[in-house]
Amino acid sequence: MQEQYRTVARAGVHESEINRSRFLCSLAPAATEQEAQDFIARVRKEHPTATHNCFAYVIGADASVQKASDDGEPGGTAGTPMLQMLTRREVRYAVAVVTRYYGGVKLGAGGLIRAYGGVVGEALDALGTITRQRFRLATVHVDHQRAGKLENDLRATGRAVREVRYAEAVTIEIGLPDADVEAFTAWLADATAGTATLELGGEAYGDATA
C-alpha cells in the first residue's frame, strides 16, 4: 500500500474562457470507478448542449485505475492531458469533467492540449487538495477512571481518534502511522501505568496531520 496519496478537497466547478470557448472543469473526489462514472453522467446531464464533455479519472492510492475520454475532440487532445494533469499532481480517487462550449475559434491540437490540461490544473488550485496518510487501525482498551484523561492526551498529541465507546471498559479507536506503533505502545503503558491494552487491526487511510 502507498504510504499516502493526495485527493481533491471538495467537489466544485472552475470556469475559464479561451479564445471565446468556455471551459468548465467539474472536479470531485470519487472512492470507486462507479462513483466517477456517476459523476460524469451527472455533469453530462447538466450540460446536454455542450460541444464536448471530456473526462479523466484516477482511482486507487497507487493509481491502478485510469480512464480518459476525448468525447469527440481530436484523439489525445483532451482526456489525455486532463489525466496527465491529475497524475502529475499525484491526485488519486478523483474525477474531472471538462465541459466545452465552442466559441467559433479553432484552437489547434496544441491549444486544445494546453486548454484541457490547464483548466484541470486551475481547478485543482482553486478547490484545493488534501493528503491522506496510511494508518494502522488500533483499539485501546482502558478503564473508565483513566479514559477521559487518556482521550484528551491522545487528541492533544495529534492522534487520529476515530471512535470512543463506553461499556464495561472504554475502547478508543485510533489511527497510527506504522512507524509510530512501537513508540505509541511505550507511551500508552507510561500514560496509563500499564493498565491499558492495545489491539492492532487492519490498515486504512485518514487525513494526514499538517
XYZ file of C-alpha atoms in Angstrom:
210
model
C 0.000 0.000 0.000
C 1.048 3.565 -0.682
C 2.123 5.500 2.428
C -0.006 8.455 1.370
C -1.862 9.999 -1.526
C -3.411 13.334 -2.444
C -7.042 13.843 -3.416
C -9.494 16.647 -4.169
C -10.548 18.546 -1.041
C -14.140 19.047 -2.237
C -16.322 18.936 -5.330
C -16.658 22.129 -7.344
C -16.513 23.823 -10.751
C -13.886 26.149 -12.202
C -14.502 28.083 -15.430
C -12.050 29.542 -17.973
C -12.592 31.264 -21.299
C -10.031 30.593 -24.019
C -10.434 32.151 -27.488
C -14.169 32.581 -26.923
C -14.670 28.908 -25.939
C -15.966 28.300 -22.405
C -14.225 25.524 -20.482
C -15.880 24.365 -17.254
C -13.918 21.884 -15.167
C -16.105 19.908 -12.737
C -13.909 18.181 -10.193
C -14.874 15.762 -7.411
C -13.448 13.095 -5.110
C -14.504 9.551 -6.132
C -13.976 6.484 -3.925
C -14.778 3.986 -6.718
C -14.881 3.815 -10.504
C -18.696 3.648 -10.315
C -18.760 6.922 -8.339
C -16.579 8.539 -11.007
C -18.866 7.305 -13.806
C -21.974 8.510 -11.953
C -20.402 11.958 -11.576
C -19.564 12.084 -15.312
C -23.154 11.104 -16.197
C -24.484 13.826 -13.878
C -22.307 16.541 -15.466
C -23.311 15.424 -18.973
C -26.958 15.684 -17.942
C -26.364 19.228 -16.641
C -24.742 20.289 -19.946
C -26.665 18.489 -22.717
C -26.000 21.291 -25.258
C -22.223 21.458 -24.657
C -19.930 20.793 -27.621
C -17.895 18.275 -25.600
C -17.890 16.708 -22.113
C -14.405 15.202 -21.808
C -13.333 13.336 -18.686
C -10.468 11.733 -16.801
C -10.342 9.883 -13.503
C -7.789 8.144 -11.298
C -8.922 5.550 -8.744
C -6.691 3.745 -6.246
C -3.938 5.043 -3.949
C -1.485 3.505 -6.428
C -3.421 4.964 -9.416
C -4.328 1.423 -10.544
C -7.428 2.583 -12.478
C -7.002 5.410 -15.008
C -9.536 6.325 -17.696
C -9.885 9.279 -20.055
C -12.168 10.316 -22.921
C -11.775 12.975 -25.631
C -15.552 12.925 -26.291
C -15.220 13.928 -29.944
C -12.178 16.206 -29.683
C -9.168 15.114 -31.825
C -7.536 11.989 -30.309
C -5.237 12.696 -27.365
C -6.022 16.433 -27.127
C -8.478 16.427 -24.200
C -8.823 13.361 -21.941
C -5.108 12.507 -22.008
C -3.813 15.959 -20.941
C -6.524 16.033 -18.252
C -5.378 12.631 -16.958
C -1.730 13.714 -17.131
C -2.506 16.774 -15.008
C -4.163 14.606 -12.320
C -1.283 12.106 -12.255
C 1.420 14.808 -12.419
C -0.133 16.446 -9.356
C -0.260 12.959 -7.732
C -4.040 13.233 -7.308
C -5.898 9.947 -6.641
C -9.547 8.950 -6.106
C -10.648 11.918 -8.211
C -12.658 12.623 -11.354
C -12.529 15.637 -13.675
C -15.025 16.517 -16.412
C -14.229 19.427 -18.723
C -17.303 20.786 -20.488
C -16.545 22.871 -23.583
C -18.898 25.309 -25.257
C -17.293 26.100 -28.632
C -16.868 29.800 -29.290
C -16.115 29.783 -33.002
C -12.286 29.898 -32.908
C -10.343 26.687 -33.537
C -7.528 26.144 -31.002
C -5.490 23.521 -32.879
C -4.100 20.380 -31.252
C -1.502 22.187 -29.118
C -4.055 24.770 -27.986
C -6.549 22.072 -27.009
C -3.943 20.129 -25.004
C -2.954 23.298 -23.120
C -6.603 24.288 -22.565
C -7.871 20.934 -21.261
C -4.818 20.187 -19.095
C -4.613 23.784 -17.908
C -8.213 24.104 -16.753
C -7.850 20.922 -14.648
C -4.709 22.382 -13.043
C -6.550 25.658 -12.329
C -9.497 23.740 -10.810
C -7.125 21.792 -8.516
C -5.575 25.084 -7.379
C -8.985 26.695 -6.835
C -10.607 23.778 -4.958
C -7.520 22.568 -3.131
C -6.184 19.092 -2.354
C -5.758 17.133 0.864
C -3.217 14.463 1.770
C -4.432 11.123 3.084
C -1.965 9.081 5.161
C -1.879 5.323 5.595
C -2.721 4.324 9.167
C -2.736 1.164 11.195
C -6.115 0.908 12.931
C -5.629 0.319 16.649
C -8.012 -0.140 19.583
C -7.072 0.946 23.089
C -8.960 -0.706 25.993
C -8.833 1.337 29.181
C -10.782 1.633 32.462
C -13.328 4.427 32.998
C -11.144 6.141 35.573
C -8.371 6.848 33.065
C -10.435 7.120 29.867
C -11.215 10.851 29.917
C -7.640 11.964 30.537
C -6.289 9.451 28.025
C -8.672 10.652 25.301
C -7.654 14.271 25.979
C -3.961 13.320 25.874
C -4.448 11.470 22.590
C -6.129 14.463 20.980
C -3.579 16.882 22.450
C -0.721 14.896 20.891
C -2.430 14.949 17.484
C -3.515 11.302 17.406
C -6.321 10.445 14.987
C -9.105 9.425 17.418
C -11.754 7.727 15.288
C -14.308 6.497 17.818
C -14.812 6.204 21.593
C -17.157 3.570 23.048
C -18.194 3.266 26.677
C -19.122 -0.179 28.045
C -17.653 -2.130 30.981
C -14.329 -0.790 29.816
C -13.773 2.082 27.400
C -12.499 1.400 23.886
C -10.840 4.172 21.930
C -10.204 3.538 18.235
C -7.265 5.435 16.768
C -5.209 5.559 13.577
C -1.429 5.169 13.916
C 1.276 5.516 11.268
C 3.122 2.165 11.188
C 6.378 3.832 12.214
C 4.766 5.088 15.444
C 3.374 1.795 16.760
C 6.383 0.936 18.953
C 6.745 4.431 20.440
C 2.985 4.681 20.993
C 2.878 1.340 22.829
C 5.553 2.603 25.241
C 3.763 5.965 25.667
C 0.436 4.224 26.373
C 1.969 1.973 29.044
C 3.524 5.020 30.676
C 0.354 7.163 30.454
C -1.914 4.503 31.986
C 0.543 2.850 34.401
C 0.381 -0.291 32.266
C -3.383 -0.751 32.694
C -4.430 -0.110 29.074
C -4.161 -2.707 26.321
C -3.521 -2.052 22.633
C -5.006 -4.204 19.873
C -3.717 -3.666 16.319
C -6.153 -4.014 13.422
C -6.057 -3.574 9.678
C -4.975 -0.604 7.580
C -6.868 2.386 6.261
C -6.279 5.929 5.071
C -7.071 9.038 7.072
C -6.392 12.769 6.819
C -2.736 13.481 7.425
C -1.992 15.951 10.179
C -0.134 19.017 8.997
